[in-house]
Coordinates of C-alpha atoms in Angstrom, one line a residue:
Chain A
X1 CA 92.4 59.5 81.9
X2 CA 91.1 59.1 85.5
X3 CA 87.5 59.7 86.4
X4 CA 88.3 62.9 88.3
X5 CA 90.0 64.6 85.3
X6 CA 87.2 63.5 83.0
X7 CA 84.7 65.1 85.3
X8 CA 86.8 68.2 85.6
X9 CA 86.9 68.4 81.9
X10 CA 83.2 68.0 81.6
X11 CA 82.7 70.7 84.2
X12 CA 84.8 73.1 82.3
X13 CA 82.9 72.7 79.1
X14 CA 79.4 72.0 80.5
X15 CA 78.1 75.5 80.0
X16 CA 79.3 75.5 76.4
X17 CA 77.6 72.2 75.7
X18 CA 74.3 73.5 77.0
X19 CA 74.7 76.6 75.0
X20 CA 75.2 74.5 71.9
X21 CA 78.5 76.1 71.1
X22 CA 81.1 73.5 71.6
X23 CA 80.9 69.8 71.7
X24 CA 84.1 68.0 71.2
X25 CA 84.4 64.3 70.2
X26 CA 86.1 63.7 73.5
X27 CA 83.1 65.0 75.4
X28 CA 80.7 62.8 73.6
X29 CA 82.9 59.7 74.3
X30 CA 83.2 60.5 78.0
X31 CA 79.5 61.0 78.4
X32 CA 78.6 57.7 76.7
X33 CA 81.0 55.9 79.0
X34 CA 79.3 57.3 82.1
X35 CA 75.6 56.8 81.3
X36 CA 73.6 53.6 81.1
X37 CA 70.9 55.1 78.8
X38 CA 71.1 55.2 75.0
X39 CA 74.8 55.1 74.2
X40 CA 74.7 56.8 70.8
X41 CA 72.1 58.7 69.0
X42 CA 70.1 56.5 66.6
X43 CA 70.1 57.5 63.0
X44 CA 66.3 56.9 62.8
X45 CA 64.8 56.1 66.2
X46 CA 61.5 55.2 64.5
X47 CA 63.1 52.3 62.8
X48 CA 64.6 50.4 65.8
X49 CA 63.4 49.6 69.2
X50 CA 64.6 51.8 72.0
X51 CA 66.4 51.0 75.2
X52 CA 64.5 48.9 77.7
X53 CA 63.2 50.0 81.1
X54 CA 65.8 50.4 83.8
X55 CA 65.9 50.7 87.6
X56 CA 67.6 54.0 87.6
X57 CA 67.3 56.8 85.0
X58 CA 70.1 58.7 83.4
X59 CA 70.5 62.1 81.8
X60 CA 70.6 62.3 78.1
X61 CA 74.2 61.8 76.9
X62 CA 74.5 65.3 75.6
X63 CA 73.1 66.9 78.8
X64 CA 75.6 66.5 81.5
X65 CA 75.6 69.6 83.7
X66 CA 78.2 69.8 86.4
X67 CA 78.7 71.8 89.5
X68 CA 81.4 74.4 89.3
X69 CA 84.3 74.2 91.7
X70 CA 87.9 74.9 92.3
X71 CA 90.0 72.2 93.9
X72 CA 88.2 69.5 95.9
X73 CA 88.5 70.4 99.6
X74 CA 86.6 69.5 102.7
X75 CA 86.1 73.2 103.7
X76 CA 85.3 74.3 100.2
X77 CA 82.2 74.8 98.0
X78 CA 80.8 73.7 94.6
X79 CA 78.3 75.8 92.7
X80 CA 75.0 75.1 90.9
X81 CA 75.3 75.8 87.2
X82 CA 72.1 77.9 87.3
X83 CA 72.4 79.0 83.7
X84 CA 72.1 75.4 82.6
X85 CA 68.9 74.6 84.5
X86 CA 65.6 75.4 82.7
X87 CA 63.2 75.4 85.7
X88 CA 63.3 76.5 89.3
X89 CA 64.1 73.1 90.8
X90 CA 67.7 72.2 91.2
X91 CA 68.4 68.5 90.6
X92 CA 69.7 67.2 94.0
X93 CA 73.0 66.1 92.5
X94 CA 73.6 69.7 91.4
X95 CA 72.6 71.4 94.6
X96 CA 75.4 73.6 95.7
X97 CA 77.7 72.4 98.5
X98 CA 79.4 74.3 101.2
X99 CA 81.0 72.2 104.0
X100 CA 83.2 73.1 106.9
X101 CA 84.7 69.7 107.4
X102 CA 83.6 67.5 104.6
X103 CA 80.5 65.3 104.1
X104 CA 80.0 62.8 107.0
X105 CA 78.7 59.3 106.3
X106 CA 76.0 58.9 108.9
X107 CA 74.3 55.5 109.6
X108 CA 70.5 56.2 109.3
X109 CA 69.8 53.4 111.8
X110 CA 72.0 55.0 114.5
X111 CA 70.9 58.6 113.7
X112 CA 69.2 60.5 116.6
X113 CA 68.1 64.0 117.1
X114 CA 68.3 65.3 120.7
X115 CA 66.2 68.2 121.8
X116 CA 67.0 69.5 125.3
X117 CA 67.8 72.6 127.3
X118 CA 64.9 74.8 128.3
X119 CA 62.2 72.3 127.5
X120 CA 59.7 70.5 129.7
X121 CA 60.9 67.1 128.5
X122 CA 64.2 66.5 126.8
X123 CA 63.7 63.9 124.1
X124 CA 65.5 61.9 121.4
X125 CA 64.0 61.1 118.0
X126 CA 65.2 58.5 115.5
X127 CA 64.9 59.0 111.8
X128 CA 61.8 56.8 111.8
X129 CA 60.3 58.9 114.6
X130 CA 60.8 62.0 112.5
X131 CA 59.2 60.4 109.5
X132 CA 56.2 59.3 111.6
X133 CA 55.2 62.8 112.7
X134 CA 52.7 64.7 110.5
X135 CA 54.8 65.8 107.5
X136 CA 55.1 68.9 105.4
X137 CA 56.6 69.7 102.0
X138 CA 57.5 73.1 100.7
X139 CA 59.5 74.6 97.9
X140 CA 62.2 77.1 98.8
X141 CA 65.7 78.2 97.9
X142 CA 68.8 77.9 100.0
X143 CA 71.5 80.4 99.4
X144 CA 74.9 80.8 101.0
X145 CA 75.2 84.3 102.4
X146 CA 78.6 84.6 100.8
X147 CA 77.0 84.0 97.4
X148 CA 77.9 86.6 94.8
X149 CA 81.0 87.8 96.5
X150 CA 82.7 88.0 93.2
X151 CA 80.2 90.6 92.0
X152 CA 80.7 92.9 95.0
X153 CA 83.5 94.6 93.1
X154 CA 83.7 97.5 90.8
X155 CA 86.4 95.6 88.8
X156 CA 84.8 92.2 88.7
X157 CA 86.1 89.6 86.3
X158 CA 84.0 89.8 83.1
X159 CA 84.6 86.2 82.3
X160 CA 82.2 84.8 84.9
X161 CA 79.1 82.8 84.3
X162 CA 75.9 83.2 86.4
X163 CA 76.7 79.9 88.2
X164 CA 80.2 81.0 88.9
X165 CA 79.0 84.2 90.5
X166 CA 75.7 83.2 92.1
X167 CA 75.7 79.4 92.1
X168 CA 75.8 79.0 95.9
X169 CA 72.1 79.0 95.4
X170 CA 69.7 76.1 94.8
X171 CA 66.0 75.4 95.0
X172 CA 64.4 72.2 96.1
X173 CA 61.2 70.7 97.4
X174 CA 61.9 69.8 101.0
X175 CA 59.9 67.4 103.0
X176 CA 60.1 66.9 106.8
X177 CA 58.5 67.6 110.1
X178 CA 57.9 71.2 111.1
X179 CA 60.2 72.0 114.0
X180 CA 57.2 73.5 115.7
X181 CA 55.7 70.1 115.9
X182 CA 58.8 68.6 117.6
X183 CA 58.9 71.6 120.0
X184 CA 55.3 71.0 120.9
X185 CA 56.2 67.5 121.7
X186 CA 59.1 68.5 124.1
X187 CA 57.3 71.6 125.5
X188 CA 59.1 74.9 125.2
X189 CA 60.2 76.1 128.6
X190 CA 59.4 79.6 129.9
X191 CA 61.9 82.2 129.0
X192 CA 63.4 80.2 126.1
X193 CA 64.3 82.5 123.2
X194 CA 67.1 80.8 121.2
X195 CA 67.8 77.4 119.8
X196 CA 71.3 76.1 119.3
X197 CA 71.4 73.9 116.2
X198 CA 74.3 71.5 115.9
X199 CA 75.4 69.2 113.2
X200 CA 77.0 65.8 113.4
X201 CA 79.8 66.5 110.9
X202 CA 83.5 66.8 111.8
X203 CA 83.1 70.5 112.4
X204 CA 80.1 69.8 114.7
X205 CA 78.9 73.0 113.0
X206 CA 76.6 75.0 115.2
X207 CA 74.4 78.1 115.0
X208 CA 72.1 79.9 117.3
X209 CA 68.6 80.4 115.9
X210 CA 65.9 82.7 117.3
X211 CA 63.1 80.5 118.8
X212 CA 60.6 82.7 116.9
X213 CA 61.9 81.3 113.6
X214 CA 62.0 77.8 114.9
X215 CA 58.3 78.1 115.8
X216 CA 57.4 79.8 112.5
X217 CA 58.4 77.9 109.4
X218 CA 61.5 75.9 110.3
X219 CA 61.5 72.3 109.4
X220 CA 63.6 69.2 110.2
X221 CA 63.8 68.0 106.6
X222 CA 64.6 64.4 105.5
X223 CA 63.3 64.6 101.9
X224 CA 64.6 66.6 98.9
X225 CA 63.0 66.6 95.5
X226 CA 61.1 63.4 96.1
X227 CA 64.0 61.3 97.6
X228 CA 66.0 61.1 100.8
X229 CA 68.2 64.2 101.3
X230 CA 71.6 63.6 99.7
X231 CA 74.6 63.2 102.0
X232 CA 76.1 66.5 100.8
X233 CA 72.8 68.3 101.8
X234 CA 72.6 66.9 105.3
X235 CA 71.6 63.2 105.2
X236 CA 69.7 61.9 107.0
X237 CA 68.2 65.2 108.3
X238 CA 68.9 68.9 108.2
X239 CA 67.5 72.1 109.6
X240 CA 65.6 74.1 107.0
X241 CA 65.0 77.8 107.6
X242 CA 63.1 79.1 104.6
X243 CA 64.5 82.4 103.3
X244 CA 67.5 82.5 105.7
X245 CA 71.2 82.1 104.9
X246 CA 72.4 78.6 104.1
X247 CA 74.9 78.3 106.9
X248 CA 72.2 78.6 109.6
X249 CA 70.3 75.7 108.1
X250 CA 72.5 73.2 109.8
X251 CA 73.0 69.9 107.9
X252 CA 73.3 66.5 109.6
X253 CA 71.4 68.0 112.5
X254 CA 72.0 66.0 115.7
X255 CA 71.1 68.4 118.5
X256 CA 68.8 71.3 119.3
X257 CA 69.3 73.1 122.7
X258 CA 66.8 75.7 123.8
X259 CA 68.2 78.5 125.7
X260 CA 67.6 82.2 126.6
X261 CA 70.7 83.5 124.8
X262 CA 72.8 82.9 121.7
X263 CA 75.8 80.7 122.1
X264 CA 78.1 83.0 120.0
X265 CA 79.6 80.1 118.0
X266 CA 82.4 80.6 115.5
X267 CA 80.0 80.8 112.6
X268 CA 78.0 83.6 114.1
X269 CA 80.9 85.8 115.2
X270 CA 84.1 85.2 113.2
X271 CA 82.1 84.2 110.1
X272 CA 78.7 85.2 108.7
X273 CA 78.7 88.6 110.3
X274 CA 78.7 91.7 108.0
X275 CA 81.1 94.5 108.9
X276 CA 79.7 98.0 108.1
X277 CA 81.5 101.2 107.3
X278 CA 80.5 102.7 110.7
X279 CA 82.9 100.5 112.6
X280 CA 80.4 97.9 113.6
X281 CA 79.5 94.4 112.3
X282 CA 75.9 93.2 111.7
X283 CA 75.3 90.0 113.6
X284 CA 72.6 87.4 113.1
X285 CA 71.9 88.8 109.7
X286 CA 69.9 85.7 108.7
X287 CA 67.4 86.9 106.0
X288 CA 68.5 86.8 102.3
X289 CA 67.3 90.0 100.7
X290 CA 65.6 90.1 97.3
X291 CA 67.9 89.4 94.4
X292 CA 67.7 88.4 90.8
X293 CA 70.1 87.5 88.0
X294 CA 69.8 87.1 84.3
X295 CA 70.9 83.6 83.4
X296 CA 70.4 84.0 79.6
X297 CA 72.1 85.5 77.7
X298 CA 75.1 85.6 80.0
X299 CA 78.8 84.6 79.8
X300 CA 80.0 82.3 78.3
X301 CA 77.1 82.3 75.8
X302 CA 77.6 83.9 72.4
X303 CA 74.4 85.2 70.7
X304 CA 74.8 83.8 67.2
X305 CA 72.7 86.5 65.4
X306 CA 70.5 89.6 66.0
X307 CA 66.8 89.2 66.3
X308 CA 64.3 88.0 68.8
X309 CA 65.7 86.4 72.0
X310 CA 64.1 85.7 75.4
X311 CA 66.0 87.2 78.3
X312 CA 65.6 84.7 81.2
X313 CA 66.5 84.7 84.8
X314 CA 65.8 83.9 88.4
X315 CA 64.5 86.1 91.2
X316 CA 64.1 85.3 94.9
X317 CA 63.5 86.9 98.3
X318 CA 64.0 85.6 101.8
X319 CA 61.2 87.9 103.0
X320 CA 58.3 86.6 101.0
X321 CA 57.1 86.6 97.4
X322 CA 58.6 88.2 94.4
X323 CA 56.0 90.7 93.2
X324 CA 57.8 92.2 90.2
X325 CA 61.0 91.9 88.2
X326 CA 62.1 94.6 85.9
X327 CA 64.5 94.2 83.0
X328 CA 66.7 96.8 81.3
X329 CA 68.6 96.4 78.0
X330 CA 70.2 99.8 78.1
X331 CA 72.1 99.8 81.3
X332 CA 69.3 100.9 83.6
X333 CA 68.0 103.9 81.7
X334 CA 64.7 102.2 80.9
X335 CA 63.1 99.4 82.7
X336 CA 60.3 97.1 81.5
X337 CA 58.3 94.6 83.7
X338 CA 59.3 91.0 83.0
X339 CA 56.9 88.2 82.8
X340 CA 56.8 86.1 86.0
X341 CA 56.4 82.3 85.7
X342 CA 54.0 80.6 88.1
X343 CA 54.2 79.4 90.8
X344 CA 55.3 82.5 92.6
X345 CA 56.0 81.2 96.1
X346 CA 57.1 82.8 99.3
X347 CA 60.9 82.4 100.0
X348 CA 61.2 80.5 96.8
X349 CA 62.7 81.1 93.4
X350 CA 60.6 82.7 90.7
X351 CA 61.6 82.5 87.0
X352 CA 61.3 85.6 84.9
X353 CA 61.3 86.2 81.1
X354 CA 61.4 89.2 78.8
X355 CA 61.4 89.0 75.0
X356 CA 64.0 91.2 73.4
X357 CA 64.7 92.1 69.8
X358 CA 68.5 92.5 69.7
X359 CA 69.5 95.0 67.0
X360 CA 73.1 93.7 67.0
X361 CA 74.5 96.7 68.8
X362 CA 76.1 96.8 72.3
X363 CA 73.6 96.3 75.0
X364 CA 73.8 96.3 78.8
X365 CA 71.3 93.8 80.3
X366 CA 70.1 94.1 83.9
X367 CA 67.3 92.7 86.1
X368 CA 66.0 94.0 89.4
X369 CA 63.7 92.1 91.8
X370 CA 61.1 93.7 94.0
X371 CA 59.5 91.7 96.8
X372 CA 56.3 91.9 98.7
X373 CA 57.8 94.1 101.4
X374 CA 58.5 96.7 98.7
X375 CA 62.3 96.1 98.7
X376 CA 64.0 96.9 95.4
X377 CA 67.2 95.0 94.6
X378 CA 69.8 97.8 94.7
X379 CA 72.7 98.5 92.3
X380 CA 76.2 98.0 93.5
X381 CA 76.9 101.7 94.3
X382 CA 73.8 101.9 96.5
X383 CA 74.9 98.8 98.4
X384 CA 78.4 100.0 98.9
X385 CA 77.1 103.4 100.1
X386 CA 74.9 101.5 102.6
X387 CA 77.5 99.1 103.9
X388 CA 81.0 100.0 102.8
X389 CA 83.3 98.5 100.3
X390 CA 84.8 95.9 102.7
X391 CA 81.6 94.4 103.9
X392 CA 81.1 90.6 103.8
X393 CA 78.1 88.5 102.9
X394 CA 74.6 89.3 101.5
X395 CA 75.8 90.5 98.1
X396 CA 72.5 91.0 96.3
X397 CA 73.2 93.9 94.0
X398 CA 72.0 94.1 90.4
X399 CA 74.0 91.9 88.0
X400 CA 74.8 93.6 84.7
X401 CA 75.6 91.7 81.6
X402 CA 77.2 93.4 78.5
X403 CA 76.3 92.0 75.0
X404 CA 78.9 93.0 72.5
X405 CA 78.2 93.5 68.8
X406 CA 79.9 90.2 68.0
X407 CA 77.4 88.4 70.3
X408 CA 79.7 87.7 73.1
X409 CA 78.3 88.4 76.6
X410 CA 80.3 89.4 79.6
X411 CA 79.7 90.1 83.3
X412 CA 79.7 93.9 83.3
X413 CA 80.2 94.9 86.9
X414 CA 83.7 96.0 85.9
X415 CA 82.0 98.6 83.7
X416 CA 80.8 100.3 86.8
X417 CA 77.3 99.3 85.6
Chain B
X1 CA 61.3 48.3 113.5
X2 CA 59.2 49.6 110.6
X3 CA 60.9 52.0 108.3
X4 CA 58.4 54.4 107.0
X5 CA 60.2 54.6 103.6
X6 CA 59.2 50.9 103.2
X7 CA 55.6 49.9 102.8
X8 CA 53.8 47.6 105.2
X9 CA 52.5 44.3 103.9
X10 CA 48.9 45.6 104.1
X11 CA 49.9 48.7 102.3
X12 CA 51.6 46.7 99.6
X13 CA 48.4 44.8 98.9
X14 CA 46.6 48.1 98.7
X15 CA 49.2 49.3 96.2
X16 CA 48.7 46.1 94.2
X17 CA 45.0 46.7 94.1
X18 CA 45.6 50.3 93.0
X19 CA 47.8 49.0 90.2
X20 CA 45.1 46.7 89.0
X21 CA 42.5 49.5 89.1
X22 CA 45.0 51.6 87.4
X23 CA 45.3 49.2 84.5
X24 CA 41.5 49.3 84.1
X25 CA 40.9 53.0 84.5
X26 CA 44.3 54.3 83.9
X27 CA 43.4 57.7 82.6
X28 CA 41.0 58.5 85.5
X29 CA 43.6 57.6 88.0
X30 CA 46.3 59.6 86.3
X31 CA 44.0 62.6 86.3
X32 CA 43.3 62.3 90.0
X33 CA 47.0 61.7 90.7
X34 CA 47.8 65.0 89.0
X35 CA 45.3 67.1 90.9
X36 CA 47.3 69.8 92.7
X37 CA 46.9 70.2 96.4
X38 CA 44.8 73.2 97.3
X39 CA 47.4 75.9 97.6
X40 CA 47.6 78.1 100.6
X41 CA 50.0 80.3 98.9
X42 CA 52.9 79.5 101.1
X43 CA 54.1 76.4 99.4
X44 CA 53.3 74.4 102.5
X45 CA 50.4 72.3 103.5
X46 CA 46.9 73.5 104.2
X47 CA 46.7 74.6 107.8
X48 CA 44.2 72.0 109.1
X49 CA 44.1 68.9 111.1
X50 CA 46.0 70.1 114.0
X51 CA 42.7 70.5 115.9
X52 CA 42.6 66.7 115.9
X53 CA 46.1 66.3 117.2
X54 CA 46.6 64.7 120.6
X55 CA 48.5 66.7 123.2
X56 CA 51.4 64.4 122.5
X57 CA 52.0 61.9 119.7
X58 CA 54.1 59.7 122.0
X59 CA 56.7 59.5 119.3
X60 CA 60.3 59.5 120.4
X61 CA 61.7 58.8 123.8
X62 CA 63.0 60.7 126.8
X63 CA 66.6 61.6 126.6
X64 CA 68.7 60.5 129.6
X65 CA 70.9 62.9 131.5
X66 CA 74.0 60.8 130.5
X67 CA 73.1 61.1 126.8
X68 CA 72.6 64.8 127.1
X69 CA 75.9 65.3 129.0
X70 CA 77.7 63.4 126.2
X71 CA 76.5 65.8 123.4
X72 CA 76.0 69.0 125.4
X73 CA 79.5 70.4 124.5
X74 CA 78.7 74.1 123.9
X75 CA 79.1 77.0 126.3
X76 CA 78.7 80.6 125.6
X77 CA 80.2 84.0 126.8
X78 CA 78.8 83.6 130.3
X79 CA 80.8 80.4 130.8
X80 CA 77.8 78.4 132.1
X81 CA 78.5 74.8 131.3
X82 CA 82.2 75.3 130.7
X83 CA 84.0 72.1 131.4
X84 CA 86.5 71.6 134.3
X85 CA 90.2 71.9 133.4
X86 CA 92.8 74.5 132.8
X87 CA 95.8 75.4 130.7
X88 CA 98.6 77.9 130.8
X89 CA 100.1 79.9 127.9
X90 CA 103.3 77.7 128.1
X91 CA 101.3 74.5 128.0
X92 CA 99.3 75.9 125.1
X93 CA 102.5 76.7 123.2
X94 CA 103.5 73.0 123.5
X95 CA 100.1 71.9 122.2
X96 CA 100.0 74.5 119.4
X97 CA 103.5 73.7 118.1
X98 CA 102.5 70.0 117.7
X99 CA 98.9 70.1 116.8
X100 CA 98.3 73.4 115.0
X101 CA 101.5 74.9 113.7
X102 CA 101.4 73.0 110.4
X103 CA 98.2 74.7 109.2
X104 CA 98.2 78.0 111.1
X105 CA 101.9 78.9 111.1
X106 CA 104.5 79.4 113.8
X107 CA 103.1 82.7 115.0
X108 CA 99.5 82.0 114.0
X109 CA 99.8 84.5 111.2
X110 CA 101.4 82.8 108.3
X111 CA 98.9 80.0 107.5
X112 CA 98.5 78.2 105.1
X113 CA 95.1 78.1 106.8
X114 CA 93.1 80.8 108.7
X115 CA 95.2 83.5 110.4
X116 CA 94.5 83.3 114.2
X117 CA 96.7 86.1 115.3
X118 CA 96.8 89.8 114.5
X119 CA 95.7 93.1 116.2
X120 CA 96.1 95.4 113.2
X121 CA 94.7 98.0 112.9
X122 CA 94.9 98.4 116.7
X123 CA 92.2 100.9 117.5
X124 CA 89.9 100.6 114.6
X125 CA 87.4 98.2 113.2
X126 CA 87.6 99.2 109.5
X127 CA 86.5 96.0 108.0
X128 CA 83.4 97.4 106.5
X129 CA 85.1 100.5 105.2
X130 CA 88.2 98.9 103.6
X131 CA 88.5 95.8 101.5
X132 CA 90.8 92.9 102.3
X133 CA 91.8 93.6 106.0
X134 CA 92.5 90.2 107.6
X135 CA 90.1 89.2 110.3
X136 CA 91.7 87.4 113.2
X137 CA 90.8 86.3 116.7
X138 CA 92.7 89.4 118.0
X139 CA 91.0 92.1 115.9
X140 CA 87.6 90.6 115.1
X141 CA 86.3 87.9 117.6
X142 CA 84.0 89.3 120.2
X143 CA 84.2 86.5 122.7
X144 CA 87.1 84.4 124.0
X145 CA 84.8 81.5 124.8
X146 CA 84.3 81.0 121.1
X147 CA 87.9 79.9 120.8
X148 CA 87.3 77.0 123.2
X149 CA 83.9 76.1 121.8
X150 CA 85.2 76.0 118.2
X151 CA 88.6 74.3 118.7
X152 CA 86.9 71.7 120.9
X153 CA 84.5 70.9 118.1
X154 CA 86.5 71.3 115.0
X155 CA 90.2 71.4 115.5
X156 CA 92.7 70.1 114.8
X157 CA 91.0 69.8 111.4
X158 CA 92.4 66.3 110.7
X159 CA 91.7 65.0 114.2
X160 CA 88.6 66.9 115.5
X161 CA 87.5 66.4 119.0
X162 CA 90.9 64.8 120.0
X163 CA 92.1 67.4 122.5
X164 CA 91.4 67.2 126.2
X165 CA 89.7 70.1 128.0
X166 CA 93.1 71.0 129.5
X167 CA 94.7 71.1 126.1
X168 CA 91.9 73.3 124.6
X169 CA 92.1 75.8 127.5
X170 CA 95.9 75.8 127.1
X171 CA 95.8 76.4 123.3
X172 CA 93.2 79.1 123.8
X173 CA 95.5 80.8 126.3
X174 CA 98.4 80.6 123.9
X175 CA 96.3 82.1 121.0
X176 CA 95.1 84.9 123.3
X177 CA 98.7 85.6 124.4
X178 CA 99.9 85.7 120.8
X179 CA 97.2 88.3 120.2
X180 CA 98.5 90.4 123.2
X181 CA 95.2 90.0 125.0
X182 CA 96.3 88.1 128.1
X183 CA 99.8 88.1 129.8
X184 CA 102.3 85.3 129.5
X185 CA 101.6 83.9 133.0
X186 CA 97.8 83.7 132.5
X187 CA 96.0 80.4 133.0
X188 CA 92.7 79.8 131.3
X189 CA 89.8 77.8 132.9
X190 CA 86.0 77.9 133.2
X191 CA 86.3 81.2 135.2
X192 CA 89.1 83.0 133.5
X193 CA 88.3 82.4 129.9
X194 CA 84.8 84.0 130.0
X195 CA 86.3 86.9 131.9
X196 CA 88.7 87.9 129.0
X197 CA 87.5 91.0 127.3
X198 CA 88.2 90.8 123.6
X199 CA 89.2 94.0 121.7
X200 CA 86.2 93.7 119.3
X201 CA 83.7 92.9 122.1
X202 CA 81.4 96.0 121.5
X203 CA 81.6 96.0 117.7
X204 CA 78.7 93.7 117.0
X205 CA 75.2 95.1 116.4
X206 CA 71.8 93.3 115.6
X207 CA 70.6 93.1 112.1
X208 CA 68.6 96.2 111.2
X209 CA 67.4 95.1 107.8
X210 CA 63.7 94.8 107.9
X211 CA 62.6 94.7 104.2
X212 CA 60.7 97.6 102.6
X213 CA 62.2 100.2 100.4
X214 CA 65.2 101.1 102.5
X215 CA 68.5 99.6 101.5
X216 CA 70.7 98.8 104.5

């Protein structure tokens, strides 16, 4: 069996392994082959020495989460298995991917970032230059604005896991130089109001960003979760725009051009614009509105028995902090405040929990996030009424999950829930 | 050149000293090491220190005009900065049928990749109202300059950046002709391409979502 098919097989069963439901002999063998850590579980680890130190750590053989994807393609995507991750941080190798012409292999020694246009002094910065500037780290999520498209449907497929629906969403600690620091260095010219951000990939992906955001909390990031940014996330450096749609956070950033108008690139006209039911399309719709999803229990998990369970999930808002998450177990008739896990950071992911005594009957689980602006995550019908059935992007409606008496859990948007 | 990821020799000896101290008073060091930064609530750094910043760090170097010219490939709806060159519909057809047809189809509609051609439904813009209507250059794109800008960057997918300016103007002309936006004898260049008025030109509105209780 080739390595690709082995991985595909692991990907297909990963969720079930994490849920403790299914672990075939074949899976165990494959995992052992791939990891350098303890090969097989020891009968009594207190009676033999363990494995020695090593230069690079490995996941436990039984814990091998995989991104979810269709066929590999250079213009495709892979999704973070959010239901398999216990914290808020996404391991870098599980960060979602969305590329428009594949992942470039950029030589860090030849990498340069050019800043020009309406500036006092056009300048070029090497990677070492970027790292030498006063640095900053912050935790924030990145979400593709097309995330959750499968849920924007009254007849959504019930056999979808949280990661399959909302896995174009990941959270990292990003380290880099604030873009404001670099702009201070080049001097923003009078009248400049937009910045064209351009990547060094084969799509030379480009987006126009309002200067206001560039000067507020934008960053040229080179670090992710304590290591260099991974190639798929923009190595050696990317634009980070906390709280804004992923596409605008141009990876492999090679050029920033200050200007007094947007460039009207393909990805801010043909794509990433949101048609509305009044015959217009919303453009430059950067901010990701507040959203939450239950990650447990959810498809494909099967609750083995009635009794006490903890409903768990993730909530986030591109406009600031999450102030409250409410959970319903009866399809939205009654709502109870969920417990929020610290830290609750602006434009970052917040974990929520709610203990629940399942009586063994059918239950419809929902969560709704409320952010510091007072925005309340809407249900699907409210969102359709506001935008129209055919709209694209920014699908942040409530995610309902139906628990059946036999313990199986399904995505319940098809219930009209 | 010093890589900041690597440590200087001086730093290394400092690290070694630390390691030694660490062995002696391991627990104390660990405690200090785990002290959280004072949070400012934003997940960023504490806003301080910038008062001591020089007016310039003198990091980085001036970019030359030649370097800028090499990378400055974009141009927007006003056509400022559009490269010299031109191409006719007929020339564009020749380019298209060699370079694009395999992925976008003989008439630009049949794929297998993105449909580039189509004006249906002619007078409407029902994309928000109705699910599944195919967006094309003819019924959805607000600016013709975007065709040049995008094709010049990213197409043909397998050989991006391989077309001359003449070829990109020409293939833009052909796509606009197939979309029944310009006549068969049109020639596209730095003046004529920005002057093309696209059917969806006035359909785009700024984002009116502002947070707060209203769902938009």
